[in-house]
GROMACS .gro file of C-alpha atoms in nm:
model
  444
    1MET     CA    1   7.530 -11.596   6.262
    2ALA     CA    2   7.232 -11.653   6.034
    3GLN     CA    3   7.310 -11.750   5.678
    4ILE     CA    4   7.175 -11.527   5.399
    5PRO     CA    5   6.926 -11.720   5.183
    6ALA     CA    6   7.053 -11.797   4.834
    7ASN     CA    7   6.767 -11.615   4.660
    8ILE     CA    8   6.838 -11.291   4.850
    9GLU     CA    9   7.209 -11.319   4.779
   10ASN     CA   10   7.141 -11.376   4.408
   11SER     CA   11   6.907 -11.077   4.402
   12ALA     CA   12   7.173 -10.858   4.563
   13LEU     CA   13   7.428 -10.971   4.306
   14LEU     CA   14   7.183 -10.893   4.026
   15VAL     CA   15   7.119 -10.544   4.165
   16ASP     CA   16   7.494 -10.481   4.190
   17LYS     CA   17   7.536 -10.600   3.832
   18MET     CA   18   7.263 -10.366   3.708
   19LEU     CA   19   7.407 -10.071   3.902
   20GLN     CA   20   7.748 -10.141   3.755
   21SER     CA   21   7.594 -10.157   3.409
   22ASP     CA   22   7.411  -9.827   3.461
   23SER     CA   23   7.733  -9.661   3.571
   24GLY     CA   24   7.872  -9.741   3.227
   25PHE     CA   25   7.633  -9.490   3.067
   26HIS     CA   26   7.800  -9.155   3.022
   27GLN     CA   27   7.620  -8.827   3.071
   28LEU     CA   28   7.596  -8.595   2.774
   29HIS     CA   29   7.857  -8.348   2.900
   30ASP     CA   30   8.105  -8.636   2.933
   31LEU     CA   31   8.035  -8.761   2.581
   32LEU     CA   32   8.088  -8.412   2.440
   33LYS     CA   33   8.396  -8.345   2.655
   34ALA     CA   34   8.231  -8.012   2.734
   35SER     CA   35   8.354  -7.760   2.987
   36ALA     CA   36   8.270  -7.397   3.058
   37GLY     CA   37   8.617  -7.257   2.994
   38TYR     CA   38   8.709  -7.464   2.689
   39PRO     CA   39   8.424  -7.507   2.437
   40THR     CA   40   8.458  -7.818   2.224
   41ILE     CA   41   8.353  -7.933   1.878
   42SER     CA   42   8.269  -8.274   1.733
   43GLY     CA   43   8.147  -8.416   1.403
   44LEU     CA   44   8.476  -8.367   1.218
   45GLN     CA   45   8.604  -8.721   1.273
   46GLU     CA   46   8.493  -9.041   1.102
   47ILE     CA   47   8.431  -9.204   1.440
   48ASP     CA   48   8.162  -8.945   1.519
   49TYR     CA   49   7.933  -9.099   1.254
   50PRO     CA   50   8.051  -9.460   1.208
   51ILE     CA   51   7.995  -9.650   0.885
   52LEU     CA   52   7.774  -9.950   0.957
   53ASN     CA   53   7.971 -10.188   0.736
   54ASP     CA   54   8.257 -10.171   0.985
   55TYR     CA   55   8.045 -10.321   1.262
   56GLN     CA   56   7.891 -10.656   1.341
   57SER     CA   57   7.574 -10.765   1.168
   58THR     CA   58   7.351 -10.686   1.466
   59ILE     CA   59   7.431 -10.316   1.435
   60ARG     CA   60   7.431 -10.318   1.054
   61SER     CA   61   7.076 -10.450   1.056
   62LEU     CA   62   6.944 -10.174   1.281
   63SER     CA   63   6.667  -9.962   1.133
   64GLN     CA   64   6.624  -9.623   1.296
   65LEU     CA   65   6.307  -9.514   1.119
   66ASN     CA   66   6.003  -9.732   1.059
   67VAL     CA   67   5.655  -9.629   0.948
   68MET     CA   68   5.423  -9.781   1.207
   69SER     CA   69   5.097  -9.668   1.050
   70THR     CA   70   4.946  -9.408   0.821
   71ILE     CA   71   4.602  -9.277   0.911
   72PRO     CA   72   4.418  -9.050   0.664
   73LEU     CA   73   4.228  -8.745   0.781
   74PRO     CA   74   3.862  -8.817   0.859
   75PRO     CA   75   3.624  -8.718   0.574
   76ALA     CA   76   3.450  -8.472   0.807
   77ILE     CA   77   3.784  -8.294   0.850
   78THR     CA   78   3.892  -8.285   0.485
   79GLU     CA   79   3.559  -8.122   0.399
   80GLN     CA   80   3.653  -7.823   0.614
   81PHE     CA   81   3.938  -7.719   0.385
   82GLY     CA   82   3.679  -7.609   0.133
   83TYR     CA   83   3.535  -7.356   0.379
   84MET     CA   84   3.863  -7.183   0.463
   85GLN     CA   85   3.866  -6.808   0.405
   86GLN     CA   86   4.161  -6.669   0.603
   87ASN     CA   87   4.371  -6.918   0.796
   88CYS     CA   88   4.424  -7.290   0.846
   89GLU     CA   89   4.657  -7.460   1.095
   90MET     CA   90   4.711  -7.817   1.211
   91GLY     CA   91   4.885  -7.980   1.507
   92LEU     CA   92   4.899  -8.264   1.759
   93LEU     CA   93   4.808  -8.305   2.126
   94PRO     CA   94   4.986  -8.630   2.219
   95GLU     CA   95   4.882  -8.606   2.586
   96ILE     CA   96   4.527  -8.697   2.482
   97GLY     CA   97   4.602  -8.869   2.150
   98ARG     CA   98   4.436  -8.601   1.939
   99ALA     CA   99   4.514  -8.409   1.623
  100TRP     CA  100   4.362  -8.068   1.567
  101LEU     CA  101   4.273  -7.849   1.273
  102THR     CA  102   4.171  -7.485   1.281
  103VAL     CA  103   3.977  -7.335   0.993
  104ASP     CA  104   3.936  -6.963   1.053
  105SER     CA  105   3.744  -6.937   1.385
  106ASN     CA  106   3.658  -7.307   1.421
  107ILE     CA  107   3.864  -7.588   1.572
  108PHE     CA  108   3.825  -7.962   1.513
  109LEU     CA  109   3.983  -8.243   1.714
  110TRP     CA  110   3.998  -8.616   1.643
  111SER     CA  111   4.184  -8.929   1.753
  112TYR     CA  112   4.497  -8.964   1.541
  113ASP     CA  113   4.515  -9.337   1.621
  114ASN     CA  114   4.221  -9.422   1.397
  115GLY     CA  115   4.061  -9.097   1.277
  116SER     CA  116   3.755  -9.136   1.500
  117ASP     CA  117   3.587  -8.931   1.775
  118VAL     CA  118   3.567  -8.597   1.593
  119ALA     CA  119   3.486  -8.302   1.818
  120TYR     CA  120   3.464  -7.932   1.734
  121TYR     CA  121   3.416  -7.586   1.880
  122ASP     CA  122   3.265  -7.298   1.683
  123GLY     CA  123   3.199  -7.043   1.955
  124LEU     CA  124   3.457  -6.786   1.841
  125THR     CA  125   3.413  -6.508   1.588
  126GLU     CA  126   3.781  -6.425   1.525
  127THR     CA  127   4.045  -6.635   1.348
  128ILE     CA  128   4.226  -6.882   1.574
  129LEU     CA  129   4.600  -6.813   1.571
  130ALA     CA  130   4.743  -7.063   1.823
  131VAL     CA  131   4.636  -7.378   2.008
  132GLY     CA  132   4.777  -7.531   2.326
  133LEU     CA  133   4.683  -7.788   2.590
  134ILE     CA  134   4.772  -7.787   2.960
  135LYS     CA  135   4.689  -7.997   3.263
  136PRO     CA  136   4.513  -7.753   3.500
  137LYS     CA  137   4.645  -7.668   3.843
  138PRO     CA  138   4.503  -7.901   4.107
  139GLY     CA  139   4.212  -7.775   4.313
  140ILE     CA  140   4.116  -7.492   4.076
  141LEU     CA  141   3.855  -7.653   3.851
  142ARG     CA  142   3.589  -7.918   3.894
  143GLU     CA  143   3.714  -8.275   3.882
  144HIS     CA  144   3.556  -8.361   3.547
  145ILE     CA  145   3.771  -8.095   3.372
  146LYS     CA  146   4.086  -8.292   3.287
  147TYR     CA  147   4.263  -8.042   3.058
  148LEU     CA  148   4.242  -7.682   2.944
  149LEU     CA  149   4.248  -7.611   2.571
  150CYS     CA  150   4.392  -7.265   2.510
  151LEU     CA  151   4.293  -7.080   2.193
  152THR     CA  152   4.422  -6.737   2.095
  153THR     CA  153   4.272  -6.497   1.844
  154PRO     CA  154   4.377  -6.140   1.757
  155VAL     CA  155   4.150  -6.006   2.032
  156GLU     CA  156   4.114  -6.269   2.305
  157ILE     CA  157   4.260  -6.568   2.488
  158VAL     CA  158   4.007  -6.842   2.557
  159LEU     CA  159   4.046  -7.146   2.782
  160LEU     CA  160   3.803  -7.431   2.716
  161GLY     CA  161   3.745  -7.725   2.947
  162VAL     CA  162   3.828  -8.071   2.811
  163THR     CA  163   3.649  -8.370   2.959
  164PHE     CA  164   3.577  -8.731   2.862
  165ALA     CA  165   3.239  -8.898   2.863
  166ASN     CA  166   3.323  -9.257   2.954
  167SER     CA  167   3.534  -9.260   3.268
  168SER     CA  168   3.825  -9.101   3.445
  169GLU     CA  169   4.061  -9.358   3.294
  170ASP     CA  170   3.949  -9.345   2.930
  171ILE     CA  171   4.049  -9.076   2.679
  172ASN     CA  172   3.781  -9.179   2.430
  173ASP     CA  173   3.469  -8.968   2.370
  174LEU     CA  174   3.632  -8.629   2.419
  175LEU     CA  175   3.399  -8.341   2.499
  176LEU     CA  176   3.471  -7.969   2.485
  177VAL     CA  177   3.277  -7.765   2.741
  178PRO     CA  178   3.088  -7.514   2.522
  179GLU     CA  179   3.114  -7.223   2.766
  180PRO     CA  180   3.473  -7.093   2.809
  181ILE     CA  181   3.608  -7.138   3.161
  182PHE     CA  182   3.836  -6.835   3.129
  183SER     CA  183   3.853  -6.557   2.872
  184LEU     CA  184   4.055  -6.238   2.860
  185ALA     CA  185   4.162  -5.974   2.608
  186THR     CA  186   4.495  -5.982   2.426
  187ASP     CA  187   4.524  -5.601   2.440
  188ASN     CA  188   4.609  -5.602   2.069
  189VAL     CA  189   4.908  -5.835   2.112
  190ILE     CA  190   4.916  -6.135   1.877
  191MET     CA  191   4.985  -6.448   2.086
  192GLY     CA  192   5.138  -6.701   1.849
  193VAL     CA  193   5.296  -6.952   2.090
  194ILE     CA  194   5.149  -7.145   2.384
  195ALA     CA  195   5.330  -7.367   2.637
  196GLY     CA  196   5.249  -7.506   2.981
  197THR     CA  197   5.444  -7.646   3.273
  198GLU     CA  198   5.376  -7.978   3.442
  199SER     CA  199   5.232  -7.785   3.737
  200GLY     CA  200   4.966  -7.617   3.521
  201ARG     CA  201   5.117  -7.275   3.453
  202LEU     CA  202   5.028  -7.130   3.112
  203PHE     CA  203   5.274  -6.917   2.914
  204LEU     CA  204   5.228  -6.737   2.583
  205GLY     CA  205   5.472  -6.578   2.341
  206GLY     CA  206   5.371  -6.244   2.192
  207LYS     CA  207   5.443  -6.091   1.855
  208ASP     CA  208   5.580  -5.796   2.053
  209GLY     CA  209   5.862  -6.022   2.179
  210CYS     CA  210   5.727  -6.046   2.534
  211LEU     CA  211   5.664  -6.352   2.749
  212TYR     CA  212   5.315  -6.356   2.898
  213GLU     CA  213   5.147  -6.579   3.154
  214VAL     CA  214   4.778  -6.644   3.202
  215VAL     CA  215   4.737  -6.661   3.580
  216TYR     CA  216   4.413  -6.829   3.685
  217GLN     CA  217   4.262  -6.914   4.021
  218ALA     CA  218   3.939  -7.048   4.168
  219GLU     CA  219   3.787  -6.718   4.280
  220ASP     CA  220   3.851  -6.345   4.257
  221GLY     CA  221   4.072  -6.214   4.535
  222TRP     CA  222   4.092  -5.877   4.705
  223PHE     CA  223   4.370  -5.760   4.477
  224SER     CA  224   4.353  -6.003   4.185
  225ARG     CA  225   4.104  -6.126   3.933
  226LYS     CA  226   4.004  -6.486   3.870
  227CYS     CA  227   4.205  -6.481   3.547
  228ARG     CA  228   4.459  -6.223   3.435
  229LYS     CA  229   4.744  -6.178   3.189
  230VAL     CA  230   5.092  -6.094   3.321
  231ASN     CA  231   5.378  -5.961   3.109
  232HIS     CA  232   5.705  -6.106   3.240
  233SER     CA  233   5.925  -5.915   2.995
  234THR     CA  234   5.852  -5.561   3.111
  235GLY     CA  235   5.974  -5.366   3.411
  236ALA     CA  236   5.780  -5.280   3.724
  237LEU     CA  237   5.700  -4.928   3.597
  238SER     CA  238   5.586  -5.035   3.250
  239PHE     CA  239   5.224  -4.957   3.340
  240LEU     CA  240   5.313  -4.586   3.319
  241ILE     CA  241   5.377  -4.619   2.944
  242PRO     CA  242   5.077  -4.659   2.709
  243SER     CA  243   5.069  -4.996   2.533
  244PHE     CA  244   5.073  -4.836   2.187
  245ILE     CA  245   5.415  -4.678   2.252
  246SER     CA  246   5.713  -4.899   2.172
  247PHE     CA  247   6.081  -4.808   2.193
  248SER     CA  248   6.215  -5.116   2.015
  249GLU     CA  249   6.155  -5.306   1.695
  250GLU     CA  250   5.924  -5.606   1.725
  251ASP     CA  251   6.090  -5.946   1.754
  252PRO     CA  252   5.810  -6.206   1.785
  253ILE     CA  253   5.859  -6.511   2.007
  254LEU     CA  254   5.848  -6.826   1.792
  255GLN     CA  255   5.908  -7.094   2.056
  256ILE     CA  256   5.876  -7.149   2.430
  257GLU     CA  257   6.071  -7.445   2.570
  258ILE     CA  258   6.034  -7.555   2.933
  259ASP     CA  259   6.270  -7.764   3.144
  260ASN     CA  260   6.048  -7.889   3.427
  261SER     CA  261   6.338  -8.072   3.595
  262ARG     CA  262   6.521  -7.744   3.664
  263SER     CA  263   6.232  -7.493   3.658
  264LEU     CA  264   6.379  -7.317   3.355
  265LEU     CA  265   6.201  -7.159   3.060
  266TYR     CA  266   6.359  -7.058   2.729
  267THR     CA  267   6.220  -6.848   2.446
  268ARG     CA  268   6.343  -6.820   2.087
  269SER     CA  269   6.259  -6.511   1.888
  270GLU     CA  270   6.223  -6.453   1.516
  271LYS     CA  271   6.565  -6.285   1.506
  272GLY     CA  272   6.726  -6.574   1.691
  273THR     CA  273   6.756  -6.427   2.040
  274ILE     CA  274   6.739  -6.686   2.319
  275ASP     CA  275   6.606  -6.568   2.656
  276LEU     CA  276   6.637  -6.768   2.978
  277TYR     CA  277   6.391  -6.743   3.269
  278TYR     CA  278   6.408  -6.908   3.611
  279LEU     CA  279   6.068  -7.021   3.742
  280GLY     CA  280   6.176  -7.042   4.104
  281GLU     CA  281   6.274  -7.330   4.329
  282SER     CA  282   5.909  -7.424   4.382
  283GLY     CA  283   5.815  -7.348   4.020
  284ASN     CA  284   5.592  -7.053   4.113
  285GLY     CA  285   5.813  -6.756   4.025
  286VAL     CA  286   5.949  -6.591   3.711
  287SER     CA  287   6.274  -6.400   3.674
  288LYS     CA  288   6.469  -6.330   3.358
  289VAL     CA  289   6.822  -6.462   3.397
  290ALA     CA  290   6.999  -6.418   3.065
  291SER     CA  291   6.961  -6.325   2.700
  292LYS     CA  292   7.181  -6.419   2.406
  293THR     CA  293   7.144  -6.266   2.060
  294LEU     CA  294   7.197  -6.462   1.741
  295HIS     CA  295   7.487  -6.233   1.655
  296SER     CA  296   7.672  -6.322   1.976
  297ILE     CA  297   7.599  -6.694   1.927
  298VAL     CA  298   7.733  -6.691   1.571
  299GLN     CA  299   8.036  -6.491   1.678
  300GLN     CA  300   8.122  -6.736   1.955
  301ALA     CA  301   8.055  -7.042   1.738
  302SER     CA  302   8.274  -6.904   1.458
  303TYR     CA  303   8.560  -6.860   1.704
  304ILE     CA  304   8.526  -7.223   1.820
  305ALA     CA  305   8.485  -7.371   1.470
  306ARG     CA  306   8.705  -7.144   1.262
  307THR     CA  307   8.703  -7.368   0.953
  308ILE     CA  308   8.323  -7.367   0.928
  309ASP     CA  309   8.137  -7.099   0.733
  310SER     CA  310   7.963  -6.877   0.989
  311ASN     CA  311   7.642  -6.883   0.783
  312ASN     CA  312   7.596  -7.244   0.895
  313PHE     CA  313   7.533  -7.124   1.251
  314LYS     CA  314   7.218  -6.934   1.157
  315PRO     CA  315   6.927  -6.918   1.166
  316ILE     CA  316   6.830  -7.120   1.475
  317VAL     CA  317   6.513  -7.317   1.401
  318HIS     CA  318   6.456  -7.516   1.721
  319LEU     CA  319   6.536  -7.525   2.092
  320SER     CA  320   6.536  -7.840   2.302
  321ALA     CA  321   6.574  -7.837   2.680
  322ILE     CA  322   6.810  -8.102   2.817
  323GLU     CA  323   6.676  -8.234   3.145
  324GLU     CA  324   6.885  -8.297   3.452
  325SER     CA  325   6.865  -8.676   3.413
  326GLU     CA  326   7.048  -8.651   3.081
  327SER     CA  327   7.316  -8.404   3.185
  328LEU     CA  328   7.393  -8.227   3.510
  329TYR     CA  329   7.569  -7.941   3.335
  330ILE     CA  330   7.439  -7.903   2.979
  331ASN     CA  331   7.097  -7.741   2.976
  332LEU     CA  332   6.993  -7.649   2.623
  333MET     CA  333   7.045  -7.754   2.264
  334ALA     CA  334   6.975  -7.529   1.965
  335VAL     CA  335   6.941  -7.662   1.610
  336THR     CA  336   7.038  -7.447   1.313
  337GLU     CA  337   6.896  -7.456   0.963
  338SER     CA  338   7.205  -7.645   0.846
  339GLY     CA  339   7.161  -7.918   1.108
  340ILE     CA  340   7.433  -7.801   1.348
  341ARG     CA  341   7.354  -7.859   1.715
  342LEU     CA  342   7.470  -7.596   1.963
  343TYR     CA  343   7.488  -7.697   2.329
  344PHE     CA  344   7.459  -7.441   2.609
  345SER     CA  345   7.516  -7.444   2.983
  346THR     CA  346   7.352  -7.205   3.228
  347THR     CA  347   7.624  -7.242   3.495
  348ASN     CA  348   8.004  -7.253   3.510
  349MET     CA  349   7.981  -7.636   3.528
  350THR     CA  350   8.166  -7.671   3.859
  351ARG     CA  351   7.883  -7.763   4.099
  352THR     CA  352   7.553  -7.939   4.044
  353ASP     CA  353   7.364  -7.718   4.292
  354GLN     CA  354   7.431  -7.392   4.107
  355ARG     CA  355   7.139  -7.182   3.990
  356ALA     CA  356   7.114  -7.078   3.627
  357SER     CA  357   7.293  -6.747   3.578
  358PHE     CA  358   7.384  -6.716   3.207
  359LEU     CA  359   7.383  -6.890   2.868
  360ASN     CA  360   7.722  -7.014   2.757
  361LEU     CA  361   7.798  -7.209   2.438
  362VAL     CA  362   8.003  -7.513   2.544
  363HIS     CA  363   7.990  -7.748   2.244
  364ILE     CA  364   7.923  -7.754   1.870
  365ARG     CA  365   7.807  -8.078   1.709
  366LEU     CA  366   7.843  -8.078   1.332
  367PRO     CA  367   7.607  -8.303   1.134
  368PRO     CA  368   7.724  -8.584   0.901
  369GLY     CA  369   7.924  -8.470   0.599
  370TYR     CA  370   8.192  -8.254   0.760
  371SER     CA  371   8.468  -8.511   0.809
  372ALA     CA  372   8.752  -8.532   0.558
  373SER     CA  373   8.637  -8.869   0.420
  374SER     CA  374   8.265  -8.792   0.399
  375SER     CA  375   8.256  -8.576   0.088
  376SER     CA  376   8.008  -8.816  -0.073
  377ILE     CA  377   7.758  -8.779   0.213
  378GLN     CA  378   7.475  -8.536   0.154
  379ARG     CA  379   7.486  -8.261   0.414
  380ILE     CA  380   7.177  -8.161   0.607
  381ASN     CA  381   7.033  -7.827   0.500
  382ARG     CA  382   6.709  -7.629   0.505
  383VAL     CA  383   6.600  -7.776   0.839
  384HIS     CA  384   6.267  -7.630   0.951
  385LYS     CA  385   6.160  -7.870   1.229
  386ALA     CA  386   6.342  -8.081   1.485
  387HIS     CA  387   6.275  -8.302   1.785
  388CYS     CA  388   6.539  -8.407   2.036
  389LYS     CA  389   6.498  -8.643   2.328
  390ARG     CA  390   6.786  -8.799   2.517
  391SER     CA  391   7.001  -8.990   2.267
  392TYR     CA  392   6.777  -8.929   1.966
  393THR     CA  393   6.751  -8.635   1.727
  394LEU     CA  394   6.510  -8.595   1.436
  395MET     CA  395   6.542  -8.313   1.184
  396VAL     CA  396   6.301  -8.231   0.903
  397SER     CA  397   6.435  -8.047   0.600
  398ASN     CA  398   6.289  -7.923   0.275
  399GLN     CA  399   6.354  -8.155  -0.018
  400SER     CA  400   6.128  -7.954  -0.246
  401ASP     CA  401   5.824  -7.729  -0.221
  402VAL     CA  402   5.601  -8.033  -0.179
  403LYS     CA  403   5.821  -8.292  -0.003
  404ASP     CA  404   6.034  -8.315   0.311
  405ILE     CA  405   6.322  -8.534   0.431
  406VAL     CA  406   6.358  -8.671   0.785
  407TRP     CA  407   6.709  -8.713   0.926
  408SER     CA  408   6.750  -8.948   1.221
  409LEU     CA  409   7.057  -8.945   1.448
  410SER     CA  410   7.101  -9.174   1.748
  411ASN     CA  411   7.383  -9.295   1.972
  412ASP     CA  412   7.183  -9.583   2.124
  413PRO     CA  413   7.402  -9.852   1.959
  414PHE     CA  414   7.709  -9.687   2.113
  415ALA     CA  415   7.568  -9.610   2.458
  416TYR     CA  416   7.878  -9.735   2.641
  417GLU     CA  417   8.133  -9.551   2.426
  418PRO     CA  418   8.321  -9.265   2.598
  419GLN     CA  419   8.242  -9.018   2.319
  420LEU     CA  420   7.931  -8.926   2.122
  421MET     CA  421   7.900  -9.165   1.828
  422GLU     CA  422   7.579  -9.158   1.625
  423LEU     CA  423   7.415  -9.362   1.355
  424PHE     CA  424   7.228  -9.155   1.101
  425SER     CA  425   6.970  -9.237   0.839
  426VAL     CA  426   6.748  -9.049   0.596
  427ALA     CA  427   6.383  -9.106   0.507
  428ASN     CA  428   6.191  -8.938   0.227
  429LEU     CA  429   5.838  -8.824   0.301
  430ASN     CA  430   5.553  -8.818   0.052
  431GLY     CA  431   5.458  -8.464   0.148
  432LYS     CA  432   5.529  -8.174   0.382
  433MET     CA  433   5.542  -8.220   0.758
  434TRP     CA  434   5.312  -7.990   0.953
  435LYS     CA  435   5.394  -8.107   1.303
  436LEU     CA  436   5.649  -8.333   1.472
  437CYS     CA  437   5.607  -8.459   1.829
  438GLU     CA  438   5.677  -8.757   2.050
  439GLU     CA  439   5.411  -9.004   2.158
  440VAL     CA  440   5.375  -8.981   2.535
  441LYS     CA  441   5.194  -9.176   2.801
  442ARG     CA  442   4.833  -9.066   2.796
  443GLN     CA  443   4.672  -9.004   3.129
  444ILE     CA  444   4.377  -8.807   3.256
   0.00000   0.00000   0.00000
């Protein structure tokens, strides 16, 4: 029998060691002790937010928030504030490393790494209300169009082509194609939210509370146009009712959150209602699965956490989809204005192959300051922005009318612990935060 070479045997041992180490990481539903029938709560014990002085120096010296760089706005951009007449918005497009500014009907983009490569588009006549970026569906557009920039105004939805002058591998020298690739009317519906899937689908949230999709294709078909707007929130016979007739009070959509790993889409409305849509096994469908009002969420949360004032469970200011790699059973996290995190499951948490069928609150995570011995800790309040990714949560709250605070919570130092333990820190900002997003790998 041939003897296994020592280097192969050592490699096998190393792989086994790494697999054993990986198995020590607990999924989120295990850390939260969450189950469908018995909702749980955490954040009331000292161990949930450990005091650093009780741990070894390596953990005590950890710094969760560091300012890497501060880049001022380019002079050409700051000049535009003086021309504003109606509306001004600002945001980030991390996929291409750009920041954007809209001043009335004009949009400006520049590299947020160094403030260079300013580009602009001034081909609209109406005020720009929302901006979004998607990777187009393969095979629809010419190869030099790498992204679609979606702009909405009160009267139209415009999709501009984004290309780059240098090469297919370089995101420098951004160019906006001056002639819109697609354009269609809003039918008097204000579209204030834009989101896209990894496969190139484009969704919009309307002020009327409806979820819309811009469906685009290469050529006109026998029964479909090259580009059209589809309302996924109305019934099949809705075309019989004139658009100016409404039987319900408006509840604008404020956020669209997409879980590409499960083909799920969530919307959050101004009144706090969360809607769940299933995009189909192949990601090409849309069906509304569940809806949960803020009243029902607060009612359920108050029953689970009876010692907590129910006002702390509202309003909801942010949704964050939890991908399958992080938890097989927990699907969504909602952040309230007081910093409470509400975790939802879309199944009964018995099998991993179940399709989403409802929204069920399975865990409440209270922020620092709720344990018996933490009376001296300042509680999080007035949260207006949040970002959550795997073991990290950032929350931005109002310190004053001109300054914000960033709260950072992470369980990275306690990754092998059997329960959710988080370090937290606070950083004061010199101004107000307009946009918060994660730097991602840039590719075209």
